[in-house]
Amino acid sequence: MNTTLPGPAGANLAALRDHNTAVVLGLLRAAGQEGAGRGELAAGTGLTPQAVSKITARLRGTGLVAEAARRASTGGKPPTAWRLVPGAAQAIGVQLDRDSLTMTLVDLTGTEITTRTTPLAFGAGADAVLDAVTQEVRALPAEGRGTLLGVGVAVPGPLDHRAGVLHKVTGFAQWDGFPLRAALAERLAAPVVVDKDTNAAALGLIRHGAPGADSFAYLHLGTGLGAGLVLNGGVHRGARTGAGEFGHQVLQLDGPPCPCGNRGCVEALCLAAVADGDTARAARLLGTGAANLVRLLDIDLVLLGGRTVLADPDAYVGGVRAVLAGAAPVAVTPGGARTVVGGAAELVLAGFYGRSGAAFG
């Protein structure tokens, strides 16, 4: 399978990546199958009806937009509404964990087409990981595919989101300085966006899983422990895109060593409790870290995810909730096991729709 697939949007996609077109596409995504008329799009964008007509005409030409069902007339000719064509283009999301590779293919609305997980040795080095990702991308079904918008990659941090360069991933120092985005873009011949796994999850939850929450934290407990932060409606990455290293706040000054080099990090303590089978202690430790975060940032909601949490969600929600004592609501992420990989695909879609939090190149 050629990752630069021909499709209805074809080579014209590059010409569509201007702000006004992206805003129109975003409004059509939000409108669903009922679509939106020229007047609604003009009001939502601040553009003139004539400018909207030119944009929708171009989008029709690429196959990304089609006429929606006719609406009831209030007198005269029924107004024309336009809708997004979900299958006209797709995005790929990739989640690189320390021991597994998960890949999903989604349509323009972010709806899952297919998802698969295979074993991965993240410590095996760059060539082995790049080979695995390339093989899995090529194994995705080609039938019915539209244009591939790009590949979003979610990986353990820390990293430089803007440059797509990894830093010293905890326990895997050999990745420090590796230009993952550039290397994968060359392999796949497609646009690539790289972000921390928890940031990708947070971005996806803004769209799909945390309606009405202006500020929230997504806490991910799996092979590691991290956080994705949403403040004032957007993903907070920090000045050097290093925010959210939640697992490396020190809770015990003389505690056990952590692979990051410190002692008594909440990640080391929590993972040790998990390894001992002491779920109650792991949940209390997670809750203590969450309480520090809530008190520091005054966030509205705490969402829990990751394979360890999802294996016993009631115990973790109950344990964290008990420590927080009403300081913020606590719930399991509505995305379940797809929270991170779905967020990875959303990294691509966010750039396409002109939302903050993702950009190519």
C-alpha positions as a printed NumPy array, in Angstrom:
array([[  0.   ,   0.   ,   0.   ],
       [  1.293,   3.425,  -0.916],
       [  0.821,   5.75 ,   2.036],
       [  0.465,   8.741,  -0.296],
       [ -2.823,   7.338,  -1.542],
       [ -4.678,   8.957,  -4.409],
       [ -8.2  ,   9.977,  -3.51 ],
       [-10.928,  12.502,  -4.161],
       [ -9.013,  15.296,  -2.484],
       [ -5.743,  14.348,  -4.177],
       [ -2.991,  16.893,  -4.522],
       [ -5.442,  19.743,  -3.912],
       [ -5.311,  19.253,  -0.129],
       [ -2.319,  21.554,   0.207],
       [ -4.321,  24.359,  -1.374],
       [ -7.078,  23.901,   1.213],
       [ -4.863,  24.544,   4.214],
       [ -5.73 ,  28.184,   4.647],
       [ -7.4  ,  29.54 ,   7.749],
       [-10.819,  30.34 ,   6.311],
       [-11.175,  26.971,   4.615],
       [-10.122,  25.17 ,   7.775],
       [-12.721,  27.086,   9.794],
       [-15.456,  26.194,   7.297],
       [-14.426,  22.532,   7.451],
       [-14.501,  22.655,  11.242],
       [-18.024,  24.081,  11.239],
       [-19.173,  21.39 ,   8.832],
       [-17.624,  18.723,  11.039],
       [-19.544,  20.073,  14.023],
       [-22.78 ,  20.278,  12.003],
       [-22.822,  16.544,  11.257],
       [-24.92 ,  14.993,   8.519],
       [-27.555,  17.748,   8.713],
       [-24.943,  20.127,   7.406],
       [-24.903,  23.906,   7.442],
       [-26.172,  26.481,   4.983],
       [-24.294,  29.38 ,   3.467],
       [-25.774,  31.839,   5.942],
       [-24.831,  29.708,   8.93 ],
       [-21.287,  29.276,   7.655],
       [-20.981,  32.999,   7.009],
       [-22.182,  33.785,  10.532],
       [-19.834,  31.23 ,  12.066],
       [-16.773,  32.405,  10.156],
       [-17.365,  36.128,   9.819],
       [-16.923,  35.763,   6.052],
       [-19.257,  37.142,   3.412],
       [-21.767,  34.714,   1.863],
       [-19.919,  35.119,  -1.436],
       [-16.611,  34.065,   0.153],
       [-18.313,  31.049,   1.742],
       [-19.737,  30.065,  -1.637],
       [-16.27 ,  30.114,  -3.199],
       [-14.848,  27.96 ,  -0.401],
       [-17.669,  25.406,  -0.51 ],
       [-17.353,  25.221,  -4.298],
       [-13.673,  24.352,  -3.958],
       [-14.427,  21.812,  -1.261],
       [-17.077,  20.176,  -3.449],
       [-14.502,  19.881,  -6.19 ],
       [-12.21 ,  17.89 ,  -3.923],
       [-14.984,  15.576,  -2.759],
       [-14.638,  16.645,   0.867],
       [-18.047,  18.333,   0.92 ],
       [-21.398,  17.361,  -0.596],
       [-24.907,  18.745,  -0.606],
       [-26.924,  17.742,   2.462],
       [-30.591,  16.845,   2.393],
       [-32.806,  19.748,   1.397],
       [-34.299,  21.656,   4.277],
       [-37.921,  22.674,   4.58 ],
       [-38.647,  25.896,   2.781],
       [-39.973,  28.933,   4.61 ],
       [-40.988,  30.429,   1.287],
       [-39.218,  30.303,  -2.046],
       [-36.436,  27.901,  -2.991],
       [-35.306,  25.665,  -0.084],
       [-31.866,  26.72 ,   1.161],
       [-28.901,  24.51 ,   0.221],
       [-26.933,  22.973,   3.073],
       [-23.498,  21.433,   2.847],
       [-22.126,  18.492,   4.797],
       [-18.744,  16.919,   5.285],
       [-18.091,  13.622,   3.45 ],
       [-16.504,  11.568,   6.267],
       [-14.868,   8.959,   4.042],
       [-13.272,  11.422,   1.623],
       [-10.041,  11.419,   3.632],
       [ -8.587,   9.622,   6.623],
       [ -5.996,  10.041,   9.334],
       [ -3.826,   7.47 ,  11.076],
       [ -3.118,   7.508,  14.792],
       [ -0.141,   5.632,  16.239],
       [  0.452,   4.976,  19.934],
       [  3.992,   3.879,  20.801],
       [  4.052,   2.37 ,  24.266],
       [  7.011,   0.76 ,  25.967],
       [  5.808,  -2.726,  25.032],
       [  3.121,  -2.295,  22.359],
       [  2.205,  -0.499,  19.154],
       [ -1.416,   0.473,  18.561],
       [ -2.599,   1.942,  15.291],
       [ -5.991,   3.307,  14.283],
       [ -7.469,   4.556,  11.037],
       [-10.214,   7.186,  11.351],
       [-12.37 ,   9.17 ,   8.974],
       [-12.779,  12.951,   8.83 ],
       [-15.087,  12.965,  11.851],
       [-12.604,  10.987,  13.958],
       [-14.774,   7.872,  13.776],
       [-12.818,   4.621,  14.031],
       [-12.509,   2.543,  10.868],
       [-10.082,  -0.041,  12.203],
       [ -7.7  ,  -0.421,  15.142],
       [ -5.011,  -3.026,  15.816],
       [ -2.385,  -3.626,  18.511],
       [  0.878,  -5.556,  18.182],
       [  3.821,  -6.166,  20.542],
       [  6.67 ,  -3.646,  20.44 ],
       [ 10.036,  -3.396,  22.147],
       [ 10.502,   0.371,  22.432],
       [ 14.   ,  -0.195,  23.775],
       [ 15.038,  -2.112,  20.644],
       [ 16.07 ,   1.135,  18.994],
       [ 14.943,   3.506,  16.293],
       [ 15.317,   1.251,  13.274],
       [ 13.251,  -1.54 ,  14.815],
       [ 10.492,   0.855,  15.902],
       [ 10.406,   2.662,  12.55 ],
       [ 10.226,  -0.684,  10.746],
       [  7.327,  -1.771,  12.949],
       [  5.354,   1.432,  12.368],
       [  5.964,   1.326,   8.614],
       [  4.863,  -2.306,   8.441],
       [  1.675,  -1.63 ,  10.382],
       [  0.762,   1.413,   8.277],
       [  1.173,  -0.62 ,   5.108],
       [ -0.984,  -3.39 ,   6.593],
       [ -3.984,  -1.083,   6.996],
       [ -6.84 ,  -1.896,   4.598],
       [ -6.651,   0.027,   1.33 ],
       [-10.19 ,  -0.699,   0.118],
       [-12.407,   2.352,   0.166],
       [ -9.601,   4.636,   1.281],
       [ -9.616,   8.314,   0.492],
       [ -6.648,  10.625,   0.788],
       [ -4.363,  10.113,   3.751],
       [ -4.131,  13.436,   5.602],
       [ -1.233,  12.371,   7.787],
       [ -0.03 ,  10.27 ,  10.692],
       [ -0.236,  11.364,  14.324],
       [  2.187,   9.654,  16.693],
       [  1.725,   9.553,  20.46 ],
       [  4.835,   8.536,  22.389],
       [  6.027,   8.618,  26.013],
       [  7.662,  11.943,  26.929],
       [  9.445,  14.13 ,  27.445],
       [  9.823,  15.443,  23.914],
       [  9.821,  18.58 ,  21.779],
       [  6.384,  18.654,  20.192],
       [  7.208,  21.46 ,  17.76 ],
       [ 10.329,  19.812,  16.358],
       [  9.115,  16.229,  16.73 ],
       [ 12.297,  15.31 ,  18.602],
       [ 12.347,  12.94 ,  21.573],
       [ 14.185,  13.71 ,  24.793],
       [ 15.225,  11.276,  27.541],
       [ 12.171,   9.025,  27.669],
       [ 12.159,   7.552,  31.169],
       [ 14.042,   4.273,  31.044],
       [ 15.054,   4.728,  27.383],
       [ 17.8  ,   7.332,  27.313],
       [ 18.964,   6.103,  23.883],
       [ 16.056,   7.996,  22.292],
       [ 17.349,  11.374,  23.509],
       [ 17.614,  13.753,  20.549],
       [ 16.081,  11.39 ,  17.984],
       [ 14.101,  13.257,  15.243],
       [ 11.127,  10.894,  15.212],
       [  8.851,  13.114,  13.127],
       [ 11.362,  13.631,  10.338],
       [ 12.39 ,   9.97 ,  10.294],
       [  8.808,   8.707,  10.075],
       [  7.773,  11.313,   7.505],
       [ 10.61 ,  10.107,   5.265],
       [  9.667,   6.456,   5.752],
       [  5.942,   6.962,   5.206],
       [  6.069,   9.744,   2.596],
       [  3.276,  11.456,   4.519],
       [  2.892,  14.384,   6.955],
       [  3.629,  13.339,  10.554],
       [  2.78 ,  15.013,  13.871],
       [  4.454,  13.814,  17.085],
       [  3.284,  14.567,  20.606],
       [  3.406,  13.118,  24.089],
       [  0.866,  10.334,  24.574],
       [ -0.958,  12.171,  27.353],
       [ -1.149,  15.396,  25.336],
       [ -2.602,  13.495,  22.385],
       [ -5.171,  11.944,  24.704],
       [ -6.082,  15.353,  26.122],
       [ -6.549,  16.785,  22.631],
       [ -8.84 ,  13.924,  21.67 ],
       [-10.839,  14.348,  24.88 ],
       [-11.443,  18.034,  24.113],
       [-13.236,  16.912,  20.974],
       [-14.807,  13.63 ,  22.057],
       [-14.79 ,  13.079,  25.782],
       [-14.967,  16.064,  28.118],
       [-17.777,  18.354,  26.956],
       [-18.301,  21.393,  29.127],
       [-15.013,  21.044,  31.027],
       [-12.878,  24.104,  30.324],
       [ -9.959,  22.783,  32.353],
       [ -9.204,  19.15 ,  33.133],
       [ -6.386,  16.68 ,  33.673],
       [ -6.091,  13.299,  32.013],
       [ -3.989,  10.976,  34.204],
       [ -2.602,   7.931,  32.405],
       [ -1.365,   4.951,  34.417],
       [ -0.008,   2.127,  32.31 ],
       [  3.628,   1.198,  31.8  ],
       [  4.361,   4.703,  33.101],
       [  2.459,   7.589,  34.657],
       [  1.816,  10.943,  33.024],
       [ -0.737,  13.697,  32.606],
       [ -2.318,  15.631,  29.787],
       [ -3.447,  19.101,  30.872],
       [ -6.245,  21.144,  29.334],
       [ -6.384,  24.74 ,  30.56 ],
       [ -8.841,  27.333,  29.244],
       [-10.044,  24.914,  26.597],
       [ -6.666,  24.075,  25.045],
       [ -3.863,  21.581,  25.607],
       [ -1.216,  23.089,  27.869],
       [  2.258,  22.014,  26.771],
       [  4.362,  24.685,  28.423],
       [  6.986,  27.018,  26.967],
       [  9.259,  24.104,  26.012],
       [  6.389,  21.634,  25.385],
       [  7.423,  19.741,  28.522],
       [  4.375,  20.241,  30.737],
       [  2.546,  17.239,  32.137],
       [  5.455,  15.208,  33.522],
       [  3.061,  14.366,  36.328],
       [  4.746,  11.082,  37.227],
       [  7.955,  12.765,  38.292],
       [  6.667,  14.934,  41.104],
       [  8.492,  13.804,  44.238],
       [  6.238,  12.513,  47.008],
       [  8.888,  10.879,  49.208],
       [ 12.315,  12.517,  49.556],
       [ 14.031,   9.327,  50.644],
       [ 11.881,   7.067,  48.465],
       [ 12.925,   4.439,  45.938],
       [ 14.983,   5.478,  42.921],
       [ 13.1  ,   6.381,  39.742],
       [ 14.529,   5.749,  36.253],
       [ 14.35 ,   9.522,  35.699],
       [ 17.194,   9.942,  38.213],
       [ 15.205,  11.265,  41.17 ],
       [ 13.943,   9.391,  44.212],
       [ 10.4  ,   8.964,  45.469],
       [  8.594,  10.019,  42.284],
       [  4.893,   9.258,  42.247],
       [  5.451,   7.089,  39.15 ],
       [  8.029,   4.895,  40.899],
       [  5.885,   4.598,  44.019],
       [  2.7  ,   3.917,  42.104],
       [  4.2  ,   1.33 ,  39.758],
       [  5.806,  -0.441,  42.723],
       [  2.391,  -0.682,  44.396],
       [  0.913,  -2.045,  41.17 ],
       [  3.682,  -4.638,  40.915],
       [  2.974,  -5.698,  44.514],
       [ -0.704,  -6.127,  43.689],
       [ -1.657,  -3.365,  46.126],
       [ -4.263,  -1.56 ,  44.044],
       [ -5.596,   0.421,  46.997],
       [ -2.166,   1.911,  47.707],
       [ -1.559,   2.628,  44.018],
       [ -4.9  ,   4.446,  43.86 ],
       [ -4.114,   6.506,  46.963],
       [ -0.733,   7.498,  45.536],
       [ -2.362,   8.466,  42.254],
       [ -4.93 ,  10.437,  44.227],
       [ -2.223,  12.264,  46.188],
       [ -0.55 ,  13.364,  42.98 ],
       [ -3.933,  14.337,  41.53 ],
       [ -4.755,  16.396,  44.625],
       [ -1.507,  18.339,  44.246],
       [ -2.42 ,  19.055,  40.637],
       [ -5.985,  20.106,  41.386],
       [ -4.918,  22.455,  44.17 ],
       [ -2.171,  23.965,  42.055],
       [ -4.209,  24.547,  38.883],
       [ -7.821,  24.646,  40.155],
       [ -8.989,  22.324,  37.377],
       [-12.592,  21.268,  36.814],
       [-12.275,  17.525,  36.242],
       [ -9.881,  14.573,  36.616],
       [-10.103,  11.791,  34.03 ],
       [ -8.28 ,   8.496,  34.601],
       [ -7.028,   6.132,  31.909],
       [ -4.302,   3.726,  30.885],
       [ -4.279,  -0.054,  30.929],
       [ -3.671,  -0.324,  34.689],
       [ -6.613,   1.926,  35.546],
       [ -8.891,   0.278,  32.986],
       [ -8.147,  -3.149,  34.458],
       [ -9.816,  -2.073,  37.741],
       [-11.528,   1.277,  37.122],
       [-13.798,   1.294,  40.169],
       [-10.871,   0.834,  42.556],
       [ -8.877,   3.669,  41.003],
       [-11.778,   6.089,  40.699],
       [-12.783,   5.358,  44.284],
       [ -9.245,   5.72 ,  45.619],
       [ -8.528,   8.968,  43.815],
       [-11.934,  10.366,  44.68 ],
       [-11.374,   9.617,  48.388],
       [ -8.108,  11.562,  48.431],
       [ -9.514,  14.493,  46.488],
       [-12.447,  14.686,  48.91 ],
       [-14.645,  16.666,  46.539],
       [-11.981,  19.056,  45.272],
       [-12.809,  17.949,  41.695],
       [-14.975,  15.281,  40.051],
       [-13.184,  12.048,  39.071],
       [-14.162,   9.684,  36.258],
       [-12.708,   7.083,  33.936],
       [-11.906,   8.425,  30.493],
       [-14.854,   7.892,  28.136],
       [-12.417,   6.903,  25.391],
       [-11.432,   3.682,  27.131],
       [ -8.451,   1.882,  25.613],
       [ -8.626,   4.103,  22.496],
       [ -8.086,   7.36 ,  24.381],
       [ -4.436,   7.789,  23.41 ],
       [ -4.458,   6.321,  19.912],
       [ -7.667,   8.17 ,  19.048],
       [ -6.016,  11.343,  20.301],
       [ -3.015,  10.605,  18.09 ],
       [ -5.3  ,  10.618,  15.045],
       [ -6.863,  13.835,  16.335],
       [ -3.412,  15.462,  16.162],
       [ -3.748,  15.223,  12.387],
       [ -7.409,  16.233,  12.245],
       [ -6.798,  19.222,  14.525],
       [ -4.264,  20.569,  12.059],
       [ -6.631,  19.967,   9.158],
       [ -9.493,  21.804,  10.87 ],
       [ -7.293,  24.646,  12.017],
       [ -7.656,  23.926,  15.739],
       [ -4.903,  24.88 ,  18.176],
       [ -2.697,  22.076,  19.389],
       [ -1.362,  20.579,  16.19 ],
       [  0.519,  21.772,  13.151],
       [  2.457,  20.174,  10.331],
       [  6.052,  20.886,   9.512]])
